[in-house]
Every structure is written in structure tokens, then in C-alpha cells.
Short mmCIF file of C-alpha atoms and ligand atoms in Angstrom, two decimals:
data_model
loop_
_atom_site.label_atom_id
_atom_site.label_comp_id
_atom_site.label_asym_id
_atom_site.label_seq_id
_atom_site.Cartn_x
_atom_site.Cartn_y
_atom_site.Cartn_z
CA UNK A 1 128.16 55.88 -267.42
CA UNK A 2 130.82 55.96 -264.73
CA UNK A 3 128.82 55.79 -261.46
CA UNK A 4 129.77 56.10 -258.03
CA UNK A 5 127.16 55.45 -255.04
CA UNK A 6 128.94 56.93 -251.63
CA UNK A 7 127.31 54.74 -248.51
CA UNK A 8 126.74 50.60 -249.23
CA UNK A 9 123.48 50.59 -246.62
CA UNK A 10 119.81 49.77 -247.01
CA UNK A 11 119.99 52.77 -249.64
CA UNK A 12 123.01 52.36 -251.41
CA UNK A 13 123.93 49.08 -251.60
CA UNK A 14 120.90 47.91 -253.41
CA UNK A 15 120.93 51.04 -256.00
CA UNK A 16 124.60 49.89 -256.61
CA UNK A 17 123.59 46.45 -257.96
CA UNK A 18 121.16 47.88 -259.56
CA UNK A 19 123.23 50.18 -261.82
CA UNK A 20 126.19 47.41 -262.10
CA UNK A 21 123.14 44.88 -263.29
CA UNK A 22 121.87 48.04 -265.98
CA UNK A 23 125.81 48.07 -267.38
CA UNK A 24 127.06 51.44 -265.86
CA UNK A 25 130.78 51.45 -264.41
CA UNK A 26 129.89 51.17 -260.95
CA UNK A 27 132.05 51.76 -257.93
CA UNK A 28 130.74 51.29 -254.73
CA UNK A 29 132.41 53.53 -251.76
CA UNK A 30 132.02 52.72 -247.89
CA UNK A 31 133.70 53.98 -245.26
CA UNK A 32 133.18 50.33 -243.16
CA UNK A 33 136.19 48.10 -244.68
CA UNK A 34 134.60 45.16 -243.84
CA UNK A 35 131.30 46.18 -245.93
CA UNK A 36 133.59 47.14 -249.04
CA UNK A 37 135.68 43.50 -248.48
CA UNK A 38 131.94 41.51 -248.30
CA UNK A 39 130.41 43.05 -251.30
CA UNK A 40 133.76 42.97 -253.20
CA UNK A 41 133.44 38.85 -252.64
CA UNK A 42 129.16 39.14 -253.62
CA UNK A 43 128.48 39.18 -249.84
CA UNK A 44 125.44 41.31 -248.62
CA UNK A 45 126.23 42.96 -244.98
CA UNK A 46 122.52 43.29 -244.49
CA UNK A 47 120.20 40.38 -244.09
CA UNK A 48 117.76 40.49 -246.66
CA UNK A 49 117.03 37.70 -249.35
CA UNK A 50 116.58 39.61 -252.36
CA UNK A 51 119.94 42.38 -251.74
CA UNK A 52 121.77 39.16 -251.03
CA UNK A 53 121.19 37.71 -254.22
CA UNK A 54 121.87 41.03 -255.93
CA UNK A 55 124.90 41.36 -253.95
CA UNK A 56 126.15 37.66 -255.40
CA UNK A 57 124.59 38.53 -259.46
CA UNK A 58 126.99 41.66 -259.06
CA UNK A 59 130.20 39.99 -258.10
CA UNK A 60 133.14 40.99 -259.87
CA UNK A 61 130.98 43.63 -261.77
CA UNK A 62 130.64 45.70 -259.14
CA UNK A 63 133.65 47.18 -257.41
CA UNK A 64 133.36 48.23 -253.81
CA UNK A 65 135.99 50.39 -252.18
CA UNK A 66 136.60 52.57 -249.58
CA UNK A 67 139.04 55.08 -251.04
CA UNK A 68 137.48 58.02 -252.77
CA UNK A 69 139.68 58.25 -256.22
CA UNK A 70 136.97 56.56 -258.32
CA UNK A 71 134.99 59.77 -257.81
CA UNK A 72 137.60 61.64 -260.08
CA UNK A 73 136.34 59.92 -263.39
CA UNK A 74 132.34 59.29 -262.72
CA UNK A 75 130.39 60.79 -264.68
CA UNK A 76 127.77 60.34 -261.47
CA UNK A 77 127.95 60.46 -258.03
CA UNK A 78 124.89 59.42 -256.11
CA UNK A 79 125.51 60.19 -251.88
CA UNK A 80 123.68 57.33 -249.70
CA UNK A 81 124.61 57.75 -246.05
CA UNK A 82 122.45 57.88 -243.14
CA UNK A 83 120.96 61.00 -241.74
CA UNK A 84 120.07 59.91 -237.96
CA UNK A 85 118.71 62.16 -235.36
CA UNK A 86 121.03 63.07 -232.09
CA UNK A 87 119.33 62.41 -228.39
CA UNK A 88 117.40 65.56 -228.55
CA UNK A 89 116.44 64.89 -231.93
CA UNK A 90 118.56 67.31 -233.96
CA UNK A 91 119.56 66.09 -237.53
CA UNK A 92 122.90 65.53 -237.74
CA UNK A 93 124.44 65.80 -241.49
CA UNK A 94 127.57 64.77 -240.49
CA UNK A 95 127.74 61.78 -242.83
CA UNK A 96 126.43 64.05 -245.78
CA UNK A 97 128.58 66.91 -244.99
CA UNK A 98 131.65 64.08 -244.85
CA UNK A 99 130.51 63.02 -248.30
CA UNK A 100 130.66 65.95 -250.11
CA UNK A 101 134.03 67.04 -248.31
CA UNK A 102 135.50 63.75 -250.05
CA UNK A 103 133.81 64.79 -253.35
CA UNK A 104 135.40 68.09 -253.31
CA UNK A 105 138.87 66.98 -253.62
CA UNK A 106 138.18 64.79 -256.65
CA UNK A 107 135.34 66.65 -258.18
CA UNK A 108 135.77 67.18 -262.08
CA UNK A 109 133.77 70.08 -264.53
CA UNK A 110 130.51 68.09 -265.98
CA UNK A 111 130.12 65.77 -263.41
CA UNK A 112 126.76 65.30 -261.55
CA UNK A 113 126.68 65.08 -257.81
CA UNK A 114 123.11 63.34 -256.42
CA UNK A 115 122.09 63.84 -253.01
CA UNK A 116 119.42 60.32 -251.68
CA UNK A 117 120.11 60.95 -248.35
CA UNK A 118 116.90 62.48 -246.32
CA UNK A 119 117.24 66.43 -246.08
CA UNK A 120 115.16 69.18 -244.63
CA UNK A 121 114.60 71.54 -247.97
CA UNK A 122 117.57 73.70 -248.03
CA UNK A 123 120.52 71.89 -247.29
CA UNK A 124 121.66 71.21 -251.01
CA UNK A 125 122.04 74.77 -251.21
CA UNK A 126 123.33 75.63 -247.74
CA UNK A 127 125.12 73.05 -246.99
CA UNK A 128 126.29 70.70 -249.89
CA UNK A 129 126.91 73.14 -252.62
CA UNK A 130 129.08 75.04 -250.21
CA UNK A 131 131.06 72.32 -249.21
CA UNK A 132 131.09 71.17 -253.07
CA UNK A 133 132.30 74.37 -254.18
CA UNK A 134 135.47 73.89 -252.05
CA UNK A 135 136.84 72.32 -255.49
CA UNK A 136 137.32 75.09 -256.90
CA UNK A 137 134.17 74.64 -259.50
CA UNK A 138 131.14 76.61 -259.67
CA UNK A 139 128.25 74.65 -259.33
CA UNK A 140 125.98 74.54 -262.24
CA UNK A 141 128.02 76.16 -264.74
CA UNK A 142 130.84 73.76 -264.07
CA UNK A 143 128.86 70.91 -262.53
CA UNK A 144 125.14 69.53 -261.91
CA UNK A 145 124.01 68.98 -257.94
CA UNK A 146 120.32 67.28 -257.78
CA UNK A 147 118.20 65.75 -255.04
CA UNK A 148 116.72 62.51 -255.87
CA UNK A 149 115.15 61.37 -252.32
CA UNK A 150 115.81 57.60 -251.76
CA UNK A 151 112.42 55.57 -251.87
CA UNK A 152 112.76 51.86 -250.43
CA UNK A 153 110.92 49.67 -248.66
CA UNK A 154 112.99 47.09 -246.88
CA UNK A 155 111.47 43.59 -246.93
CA UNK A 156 109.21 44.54 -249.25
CA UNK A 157 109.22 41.91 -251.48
CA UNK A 158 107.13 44.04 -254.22
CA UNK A 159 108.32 47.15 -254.61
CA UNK A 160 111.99 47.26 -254.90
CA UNK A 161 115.16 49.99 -255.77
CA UNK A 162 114.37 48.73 -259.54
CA UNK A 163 110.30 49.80 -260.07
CA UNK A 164 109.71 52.41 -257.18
CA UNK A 165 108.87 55.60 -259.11
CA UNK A 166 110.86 58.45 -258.03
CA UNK A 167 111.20 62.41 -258.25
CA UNK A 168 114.34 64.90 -259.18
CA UNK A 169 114.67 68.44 -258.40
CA UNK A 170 118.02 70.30 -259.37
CA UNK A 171 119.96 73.29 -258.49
CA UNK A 172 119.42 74.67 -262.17
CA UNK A 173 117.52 73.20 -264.88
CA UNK A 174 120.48 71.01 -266.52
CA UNK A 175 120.79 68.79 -263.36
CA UNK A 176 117.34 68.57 -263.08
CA UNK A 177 117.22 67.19 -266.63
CA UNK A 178 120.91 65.32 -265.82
CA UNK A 179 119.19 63.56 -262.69
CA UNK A 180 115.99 62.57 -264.04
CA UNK A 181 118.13 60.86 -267.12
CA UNK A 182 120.22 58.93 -264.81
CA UNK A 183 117.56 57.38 -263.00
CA UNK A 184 115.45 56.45 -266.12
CA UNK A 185 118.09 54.39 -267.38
CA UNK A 186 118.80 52.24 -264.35
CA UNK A 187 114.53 52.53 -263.24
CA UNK A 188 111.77 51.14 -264.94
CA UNK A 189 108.80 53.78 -263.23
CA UNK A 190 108.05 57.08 -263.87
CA UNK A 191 110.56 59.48 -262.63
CA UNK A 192 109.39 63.16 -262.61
CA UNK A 193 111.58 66.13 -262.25
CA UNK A 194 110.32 68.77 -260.37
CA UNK A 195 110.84 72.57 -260.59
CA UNK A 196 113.01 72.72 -257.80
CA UNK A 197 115.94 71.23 -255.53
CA UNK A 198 114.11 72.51 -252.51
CA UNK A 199 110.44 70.91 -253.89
CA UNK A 200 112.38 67.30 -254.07
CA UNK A 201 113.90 67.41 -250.65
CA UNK A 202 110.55 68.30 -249.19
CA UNK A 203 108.64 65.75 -251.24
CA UNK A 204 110.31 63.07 -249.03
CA UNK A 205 109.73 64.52 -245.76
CA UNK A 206 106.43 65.25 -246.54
CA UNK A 207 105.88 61.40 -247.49
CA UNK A 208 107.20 60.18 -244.46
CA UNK A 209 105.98 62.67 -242.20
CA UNK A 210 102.30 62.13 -243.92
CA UNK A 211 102.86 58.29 -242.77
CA UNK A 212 103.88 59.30 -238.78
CA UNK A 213 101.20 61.50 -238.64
CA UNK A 214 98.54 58.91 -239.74
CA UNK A 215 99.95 56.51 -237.62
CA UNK A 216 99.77 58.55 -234.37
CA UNK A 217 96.35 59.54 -235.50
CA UNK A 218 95.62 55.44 -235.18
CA UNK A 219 97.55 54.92 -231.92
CA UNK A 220 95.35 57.48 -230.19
CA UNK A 221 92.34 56.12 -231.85
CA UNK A 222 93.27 52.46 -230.34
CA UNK A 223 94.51 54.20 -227.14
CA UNK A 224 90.41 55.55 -226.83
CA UNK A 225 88.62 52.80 -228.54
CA UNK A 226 90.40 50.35 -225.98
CA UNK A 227 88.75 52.30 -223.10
CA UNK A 228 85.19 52.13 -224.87
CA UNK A 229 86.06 48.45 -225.57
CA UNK A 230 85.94 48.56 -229.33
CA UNK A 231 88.27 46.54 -231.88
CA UNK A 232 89.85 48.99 -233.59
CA UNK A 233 91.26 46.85 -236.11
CA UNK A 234 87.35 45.78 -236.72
CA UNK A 235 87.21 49.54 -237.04
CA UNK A 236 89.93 49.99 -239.52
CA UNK A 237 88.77 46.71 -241.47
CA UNK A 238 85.32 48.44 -241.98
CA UNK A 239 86.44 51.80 -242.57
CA UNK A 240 88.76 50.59 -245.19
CA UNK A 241 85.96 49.60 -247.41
CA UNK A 242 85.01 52.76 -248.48
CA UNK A 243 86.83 53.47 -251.93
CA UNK A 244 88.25 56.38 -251.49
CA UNK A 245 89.90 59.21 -249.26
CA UNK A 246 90.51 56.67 -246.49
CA UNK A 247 93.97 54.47 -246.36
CA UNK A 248 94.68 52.99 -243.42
CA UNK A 249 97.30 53.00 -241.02
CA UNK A 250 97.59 50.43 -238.01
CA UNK A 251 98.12 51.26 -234.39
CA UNK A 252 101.38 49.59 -232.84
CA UNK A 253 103.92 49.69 -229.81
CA UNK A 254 105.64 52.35 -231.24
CA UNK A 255 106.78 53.72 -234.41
CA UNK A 256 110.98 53.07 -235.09
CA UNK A 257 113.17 52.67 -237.91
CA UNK A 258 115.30 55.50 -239.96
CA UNK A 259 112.92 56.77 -242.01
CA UNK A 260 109.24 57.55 -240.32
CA UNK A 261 110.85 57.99 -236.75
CA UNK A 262 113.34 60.24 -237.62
CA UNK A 263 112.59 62.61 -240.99
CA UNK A 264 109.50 64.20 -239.04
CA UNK A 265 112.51 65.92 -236.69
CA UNK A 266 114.11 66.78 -240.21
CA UNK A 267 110.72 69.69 -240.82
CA UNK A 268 110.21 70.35 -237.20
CA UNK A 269 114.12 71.70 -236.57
CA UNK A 270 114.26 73.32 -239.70
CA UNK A 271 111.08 74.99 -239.44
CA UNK A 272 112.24 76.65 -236.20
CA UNK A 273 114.98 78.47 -238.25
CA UNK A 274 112.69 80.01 -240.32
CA UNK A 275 110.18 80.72 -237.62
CA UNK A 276 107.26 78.03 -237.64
CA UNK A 277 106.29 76.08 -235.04
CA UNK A 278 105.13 72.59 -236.37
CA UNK A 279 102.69 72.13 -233.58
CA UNK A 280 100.98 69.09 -234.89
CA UNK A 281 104.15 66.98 -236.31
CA UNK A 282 105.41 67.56 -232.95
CA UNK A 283 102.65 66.10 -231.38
CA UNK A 284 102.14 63.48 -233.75
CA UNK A 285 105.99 62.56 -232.75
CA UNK A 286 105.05 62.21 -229.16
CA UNK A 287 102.13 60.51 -229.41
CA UNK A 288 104.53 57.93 -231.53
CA UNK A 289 107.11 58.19 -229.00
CA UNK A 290 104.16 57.37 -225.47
CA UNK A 291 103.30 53.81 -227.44
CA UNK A 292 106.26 51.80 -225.68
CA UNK A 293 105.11 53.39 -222.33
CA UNK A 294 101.46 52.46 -222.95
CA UNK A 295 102.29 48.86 -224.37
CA UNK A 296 104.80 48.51 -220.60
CA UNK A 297 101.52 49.65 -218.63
CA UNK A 298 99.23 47.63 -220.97
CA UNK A 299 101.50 44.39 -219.50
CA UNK A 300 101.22 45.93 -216.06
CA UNK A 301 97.64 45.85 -216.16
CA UNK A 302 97.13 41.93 -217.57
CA UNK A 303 99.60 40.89 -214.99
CA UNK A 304 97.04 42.78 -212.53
CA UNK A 305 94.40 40.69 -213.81
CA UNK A 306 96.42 37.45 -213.29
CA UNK A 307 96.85 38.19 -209.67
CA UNK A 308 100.97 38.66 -211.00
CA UNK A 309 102.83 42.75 -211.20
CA UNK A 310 106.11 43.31 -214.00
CA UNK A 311 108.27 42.48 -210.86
CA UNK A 312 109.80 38.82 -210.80
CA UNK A 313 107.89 37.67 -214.03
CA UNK A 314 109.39 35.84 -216.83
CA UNK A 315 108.54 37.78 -220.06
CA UNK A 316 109.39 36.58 -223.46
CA UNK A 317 109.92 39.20 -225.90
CA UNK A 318 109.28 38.77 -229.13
CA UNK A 319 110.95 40.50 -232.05
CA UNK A 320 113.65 43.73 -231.06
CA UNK A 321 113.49 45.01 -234.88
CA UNK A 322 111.49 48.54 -235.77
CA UNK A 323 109.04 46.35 -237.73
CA UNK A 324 108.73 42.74 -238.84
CA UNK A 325 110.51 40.83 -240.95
CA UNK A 326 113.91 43.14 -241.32
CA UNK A 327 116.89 42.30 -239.35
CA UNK A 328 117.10 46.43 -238.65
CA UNK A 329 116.83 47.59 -235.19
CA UNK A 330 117.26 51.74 -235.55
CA UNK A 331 115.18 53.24 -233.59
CA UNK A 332 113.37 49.91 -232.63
CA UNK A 333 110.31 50.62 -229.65
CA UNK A 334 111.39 47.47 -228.65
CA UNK A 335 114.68 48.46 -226.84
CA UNK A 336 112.29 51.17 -224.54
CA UNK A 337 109.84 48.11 -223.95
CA UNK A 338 112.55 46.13 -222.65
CA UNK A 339 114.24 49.07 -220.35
CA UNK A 340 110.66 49.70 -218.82
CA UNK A 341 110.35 45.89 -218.22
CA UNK A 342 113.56 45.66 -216.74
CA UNK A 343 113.34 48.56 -215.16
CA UNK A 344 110.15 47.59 -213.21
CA UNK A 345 111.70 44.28 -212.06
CA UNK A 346 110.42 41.81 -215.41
CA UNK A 347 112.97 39.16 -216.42
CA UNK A 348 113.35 39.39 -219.80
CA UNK A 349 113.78 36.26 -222.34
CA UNK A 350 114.28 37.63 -225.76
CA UNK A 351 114.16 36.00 -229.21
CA UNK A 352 114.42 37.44 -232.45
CA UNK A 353 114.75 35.36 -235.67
CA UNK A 354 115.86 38.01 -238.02
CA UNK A 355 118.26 40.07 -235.35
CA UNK A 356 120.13 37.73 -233.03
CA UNK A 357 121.84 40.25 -230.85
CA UNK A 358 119.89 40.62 -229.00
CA UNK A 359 118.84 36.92 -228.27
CA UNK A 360 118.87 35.83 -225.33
CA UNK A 361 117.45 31.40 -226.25
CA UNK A 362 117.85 30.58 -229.99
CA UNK A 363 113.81 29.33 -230.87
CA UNK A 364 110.63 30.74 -230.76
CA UNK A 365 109.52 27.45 -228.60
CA UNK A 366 112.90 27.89 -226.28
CA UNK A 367 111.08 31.60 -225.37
CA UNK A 368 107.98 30.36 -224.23
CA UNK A 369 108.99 27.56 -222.57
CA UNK A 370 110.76 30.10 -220.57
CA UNK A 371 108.11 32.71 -220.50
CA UNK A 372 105.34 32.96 -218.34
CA UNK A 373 103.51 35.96 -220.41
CA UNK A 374 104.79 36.73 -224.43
CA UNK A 375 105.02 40.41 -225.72
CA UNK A 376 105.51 41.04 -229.40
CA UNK A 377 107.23 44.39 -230.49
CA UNK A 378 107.94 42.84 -234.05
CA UNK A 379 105.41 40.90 -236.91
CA UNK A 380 108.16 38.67 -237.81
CA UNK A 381 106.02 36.15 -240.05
CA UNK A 382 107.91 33.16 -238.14
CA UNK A 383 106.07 34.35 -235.16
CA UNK A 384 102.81 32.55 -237.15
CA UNK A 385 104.07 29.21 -236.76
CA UNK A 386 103.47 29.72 -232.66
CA UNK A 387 101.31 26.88 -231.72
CA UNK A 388 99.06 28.16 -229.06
CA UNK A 389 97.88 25.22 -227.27
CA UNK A 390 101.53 23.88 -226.55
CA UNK A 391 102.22 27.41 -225.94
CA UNK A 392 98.89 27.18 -222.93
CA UNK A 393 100.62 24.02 -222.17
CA UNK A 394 104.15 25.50 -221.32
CA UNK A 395 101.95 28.05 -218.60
CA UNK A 396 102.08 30.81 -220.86
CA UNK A 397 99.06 32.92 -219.49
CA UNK A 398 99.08 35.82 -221.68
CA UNK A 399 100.21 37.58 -225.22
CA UNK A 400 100.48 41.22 -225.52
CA UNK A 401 100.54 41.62 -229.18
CA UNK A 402 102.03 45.00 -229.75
CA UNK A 403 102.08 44.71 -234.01
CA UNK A 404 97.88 43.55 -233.21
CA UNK A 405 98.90 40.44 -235.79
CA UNK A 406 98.70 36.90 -233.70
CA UNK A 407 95.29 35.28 -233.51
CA UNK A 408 93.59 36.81 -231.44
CA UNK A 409 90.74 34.52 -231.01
CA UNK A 410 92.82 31.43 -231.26
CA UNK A 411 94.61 32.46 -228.03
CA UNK A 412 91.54 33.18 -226.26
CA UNK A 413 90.47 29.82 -227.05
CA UNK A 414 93.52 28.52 -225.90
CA UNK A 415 92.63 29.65 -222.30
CA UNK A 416 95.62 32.58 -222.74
CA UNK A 417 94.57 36.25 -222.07
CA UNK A 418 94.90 38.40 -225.67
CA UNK A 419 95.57 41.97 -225.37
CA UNK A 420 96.72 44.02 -228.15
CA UNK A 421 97.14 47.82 -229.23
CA UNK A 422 93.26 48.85 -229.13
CA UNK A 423 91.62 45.27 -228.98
N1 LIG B 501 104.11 51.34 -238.27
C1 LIG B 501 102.97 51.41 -237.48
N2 LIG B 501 101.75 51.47 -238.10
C2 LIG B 501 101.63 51.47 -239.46
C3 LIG B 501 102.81 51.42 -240.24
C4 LIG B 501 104.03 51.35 -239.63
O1 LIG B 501 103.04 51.41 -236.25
O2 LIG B 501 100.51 51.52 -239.97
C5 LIG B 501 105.43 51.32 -237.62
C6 LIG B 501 106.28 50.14 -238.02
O3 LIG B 501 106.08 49.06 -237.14
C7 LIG B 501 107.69 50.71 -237.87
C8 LIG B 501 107.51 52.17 -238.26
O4 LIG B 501 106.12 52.46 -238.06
O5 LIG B 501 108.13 50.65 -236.54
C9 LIG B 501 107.91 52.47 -239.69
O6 LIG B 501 107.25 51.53 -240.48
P1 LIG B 501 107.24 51.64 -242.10
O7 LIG B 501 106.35 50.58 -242.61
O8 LIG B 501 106.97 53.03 -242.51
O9 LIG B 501 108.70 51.17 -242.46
P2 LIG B 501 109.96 51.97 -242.94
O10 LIG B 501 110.54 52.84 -241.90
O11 LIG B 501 110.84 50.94 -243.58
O12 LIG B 501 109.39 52.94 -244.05
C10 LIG B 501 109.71 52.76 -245.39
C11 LIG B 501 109.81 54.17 -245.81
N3 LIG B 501 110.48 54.35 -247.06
C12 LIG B 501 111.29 55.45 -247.16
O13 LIG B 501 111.46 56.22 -246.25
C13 LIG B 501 111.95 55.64 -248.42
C14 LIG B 501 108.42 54.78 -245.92
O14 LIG B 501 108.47 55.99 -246.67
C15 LIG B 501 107.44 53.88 -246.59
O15 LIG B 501 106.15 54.49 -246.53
C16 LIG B 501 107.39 52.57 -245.84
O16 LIG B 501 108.70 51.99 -245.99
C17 LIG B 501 106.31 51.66 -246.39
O17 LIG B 501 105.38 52.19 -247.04
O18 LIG B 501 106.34 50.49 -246.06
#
């Protein structure tokens, strides 16, 4: 087929090379000239080994642009842009309302239109059909609109764009059938159409929402074990032998990224319009949203213990991504970590292998021989290779370990205090 994926991100840029490796026609639109120009010479904008080397497999096969006239003769056309959150997380469908006002100018009769973005159910109907419609075509007698929420896990080495099972829901029962199609010839996993468009958009909030919610339910478990002095992650280790109706979730410095941190908001907001009050997402959300806070007063209280307060210490941050080993910042805790520090007097010295921006030395060792306490927002694996007793030796005194993944007892050992999220 003639397919066209609209947004070359962590969504779309991986489900391009994907159907340019399966043999479809596939043009690749951006917006960002300088993503179209890098993927048009097999260069991957995003730092990831395996999209990099699908990137390169897919060079000269896969066309990247960023004018819209390829639209006019796919047979496909699969929407990938972002749907972020404003300050007072509102969902803004700018991008996806942009998207289908570039369709409409090119769209032809028979043509399928895919929405991947993250929606709140409704807003194929009341907001991208309408917008779709401004061709001049009906939708669903003259062409198919489906939902096919995106499913990726980035840096999962695992599952990737290729075997992660998915689910379609159309605005009739032809682009349910047209969707589901598609995706079985680029995707080797079940893909299941559902009865409706509205059923598929919620199926992805839901997921993602299930995964905040279970998350906050562990932060305020480690936020109460800590007080009664009990390992939670001892906890979570023992509960997680029981075979079933238990999966666990870990307890952290705060809960970031595009997907988890933001899609709850999606449910909540729309919810509102139709007169429900999503009392315990809500809460979940700001129980997510206290862990930066708590990890800040967390580092307050070991410098206490050293004799030391946040003001005038050296602290070497570790890691500024949302979660380890992904050079993608969105919605990272880390950023509120470091305004509290700063904000309470701290001097910051910041290294992050996978997102140098933010850098402020260039190694791992170069941090904490500038350091005199460590806090990690980030379980980047090269954080492993930290060699406590040379890090004892450079007068490092403590390690907050907000991602509860450094050795624990090997730093106590070491002479260093250990305090992480619940243990
Ligand atoms: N986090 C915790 N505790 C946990 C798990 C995650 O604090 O037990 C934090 C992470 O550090 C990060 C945030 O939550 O800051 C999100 O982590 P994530 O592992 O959910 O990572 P994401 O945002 O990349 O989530 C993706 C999502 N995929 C899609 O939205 C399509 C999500 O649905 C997946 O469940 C998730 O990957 C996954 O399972 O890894």
C-alpha cells in the first residue's frame, strides 16, 4: 500500500521503518525540517540503538518529507504527533487537530485516515471527523477514520513497534475491518478490532492510567513503610511471589514521560464535560506529582543527619531523563528535583549519559568527584559501573537513590549513608 505516517517521533518514526522494511510505499511527513533531512540520509533524531539502525536499513526506501502532497495518493494515513498537557494540565490537540487540517486538503474517496495519537474517547468523532470532513467527503461512505492507539515502549529492547499486539476501533465497521488489516500486515501479534472508535481510544487511557494509578498506590506505600522502617522493595519482592492478581509496580521520585504522566489528565478533563468527577485518578496524579517534593525533603533530612542543610552543598545529580536508559526528558521529575535544590541554596553538578543538555561535567566519576552527596532521578544502567569505595574516597557521604536501583548494601558498606524511595 501507499502509506503515509504524519509525526517522525518516538511513535512515528519507528512505525515508518517498520512499514518501509514490510514493502509498503512509505512517506514519512514532519513538520521539523531538520528531522525530515536526517531520516531522508538514514539518520535517527532520537537516541536509541535499535530506531537508529532502522532509521539506516530504511535509507533510500523510506522517503521523509515535510510537505503534505504525498497524502493525496496513500491509500493510508496513520497521524503520530504528540498530545502534551498545557500548565494546568488541559490536553491540547493542537498537533492532531493540525494533522487532520493538512489531510483535508488532500484527502481522496477510499482512503483510510488512522488516528495513534493518545485521545480522550470522543475526539475522532468530535473533533477529527469534523475537521476531516472539511474535504468535502463524507466520512465512512467516502472514506474510513479508525483509532489504533500507539503501544511502545522506548528502550525496551523486547517488545518493539514490530511484535506489540495492538487494538482497532472504527467509525463504522469497514474501517474497523480497514485498520485491523493494515496493521496485520506490517505486525506480527494479535491485533483485535473492537466494536467501537470510542472503546479503542479508551483502551489506551485506561492502560496507562491503570499503570499511574498502581504506581501512586506504591509511592504512598514507600512514603508509610519508610516511617515504620520497612523495605518496601523487600515488600514488593515477597509480594510478587504469589502467582497471581498481584503485578508490581515500584515506588520512585516521581512519575514523568508523555505517556503515564500525561494521558491520566486526558479521562480526568474529559470526564468533567460529561459530568464525572474522577476523584481517585486525580489523586493518584497528585500523589505522582508530591514524589519530587518528598525525594528534595528526603535529601534535606540526610544532610540533617550529616550535621550539613541543602544550602551551600555540592549535589551531583544523576540522570535528568523521565526514566532510565532513554535520552527523553518530557515531563522528567528530575527538572522539579533540581528547582527545589536550587531553590533551597544546593549547588547542583549534573550528569546524564543518555541526555547531555543538561550536563553540567561530562563522566559519571567527574560528578562525584565534585559532589559531596549523589541523587539519582534516572536508572541509567551506566550508573552500575559507580565504584563505591572510590566514590567514599572522593568524600561522597551519601546517595539518595530516587529509581531504589544502586546497591544499597554495598554503599552502606562503603561507609556512605543509603536512602532511597521507602528503604
Ligand atoms: N515509574 C515508576 N514506577 C514504576 C514504573 C514507572 O515510578 O513502577 C515511572 C518511570 O520512572 C517514569 C514513568 O513512571 O518516570 C513512566 O514510566 P513507564 O515505564 O510507564 O514508561 P513510559 O512512559 O515509556 O511508558 C510506556 C508506555 N507505553 C505507551 O504509552 C504506549 C506505557 O503504556 C507502558 O506501560 C510502559 O511504557 C511500560 O510498560 O514500560
Amino acid at each position: 500500500m501507499n502509506v503515509v505516517i504524519i509525526g517522525l517521533g518516538y511513535v512515528g518514526l519507528p512505525l515508518a521503518c517498520l512499514c518501509a522494511r514490510k514493502g509498503h510505499k512509505t512517506t514519512g511527513l514532519d513538520i521539523n525540517e531538520e528531522i525530515v533531512d536526517k531520516v531522508n540520509r538514514g539518520v535517527s533524531h532520537i537516541k536509541d540503538a535499535a530506531l537508529e539502525h532502522a532509521v539506516a536499513g530504511v535509507k533510500g526506501v523510506l522517503k521523509a518529507d515535510v510537505s503534505p502532497d504525498a497524502i493525496a495518493t496513500a491509500d493510508v494515513i496513520v497521524v503520530c504527533v504528540p498530545t502534551p498537557v498545557d500548565e494546568l494540565h488541559h490536553p491540547d490537540l493542537t498537533p492532531v487537530r493540525k494533522a487532520c487540517e493538512a489531510i483535508a486538503p488532500h484527502l481522496k474517496k477510499g482512503q483510510l485516515v488512522v488516528i495513534e495519537s493518545t485521545i480522550y474517547p470522543g475526539t475522532v468523532e468530535e473533533i477529527c471527523v469534523p475537521l476531516l470532513q472539511k474535504s468535502g467527503l463524507r466520512a465512512g461512505t467516502d472514506f474510513g477514520v479508525a483509532h489504533c492507539p500507539e503501544r511502545i515502549d522506548p528502550g525496551n529492547q523486547k517488545w518493539h513497534v514490530g511484535n506489540i499486539p495492538r487494538v482497532c476501533g472504527g467509525i463504522d465497521a469497514s474501517s474497523t475491518e480497514r485498520c485491523a488489516q493494515f496493521y496485520r500486515s506490517i505486525i506480527d501479534a494479535e491485533i483485535t478490532p473492537l466494536k467501537s472508535v470510542k472503546a479503542a481510544e479508551a483502551v489506551k487511557i485506561m492502560e496507562n492510567t491503570f499503570r499511574d494509578v498502581n504506581i501512586a498506590f506504591m509511592n504512598e506505600m514507600a512514603r508509610s513503610f519508610d516511617k515504620a522502617g520497612i523495605d518496601i522493595i523487600e515488600v514488593i519482592r515477597g509480594a510478587s511471589t504469589k502467582p497471581f492478581s498481584f503485578l508490581a509496580h515500584y515506588p520512585g521520585c516521581g512519575v514523568g514521560g508523555h505517556c503515564i504522566a500525561v494521558d491520566p489528565y486526558y479521562l480526568i478533563e474529559k470526564a468533567k464535560s460529561y459530568g464525572f468527577d474522577h476523584q481517585f485518578l486525580s489523586l493518584a496524579r497528585k500523589i505522582n506529582n508530591d514524589m519530587p517534593l518528598y525525594t528534595v525533603d528526603m535529601v534535606n533530612d540526610v544532610l540533617n543527619k550529616l550535621g550539613k542543610s541543602i544550602k551551600g552543598t555540592r549535589i551531583g545529580i544523576l540522570g535528568v531523563t523521565y526514566k532510565g536508559n532513554v535520552d527523553d526528558t518530557r515531563e522528567s521529575p528530575a527538572f522539579e528535583i533540581m528547582h527545589l535544590l536550587k531553590e533551597r541554596g544546593a549547588q547542583l553538578v549534573v550528569f546524564d549519559p543518555h541526555a547531555t543538555t543538561h550536563n553540567s561535567v561530562t563522566s559519571l566519576n567527574e560528578c562525584i568527584g565534585k559532589s559531596e552527596i549523589i541523587v539519582v532521578c534516572a536508572n541509567h544502567r551506566e550508573f552500575l559501573q559507580m565504584n563505591y569505595e572510590l566514590a567514599a574516597k572522593a568524600g561522597i557521604k551519601a546517595v539518595i537513590d530516587g529509581r531504589n536501583f544502586l546497591d544499597k548494601d554495598a554503599i552502606l558498606r562503603n561507609g556512605m549513608l543509603y536512602k532511597g524511595i521507602g528503604r
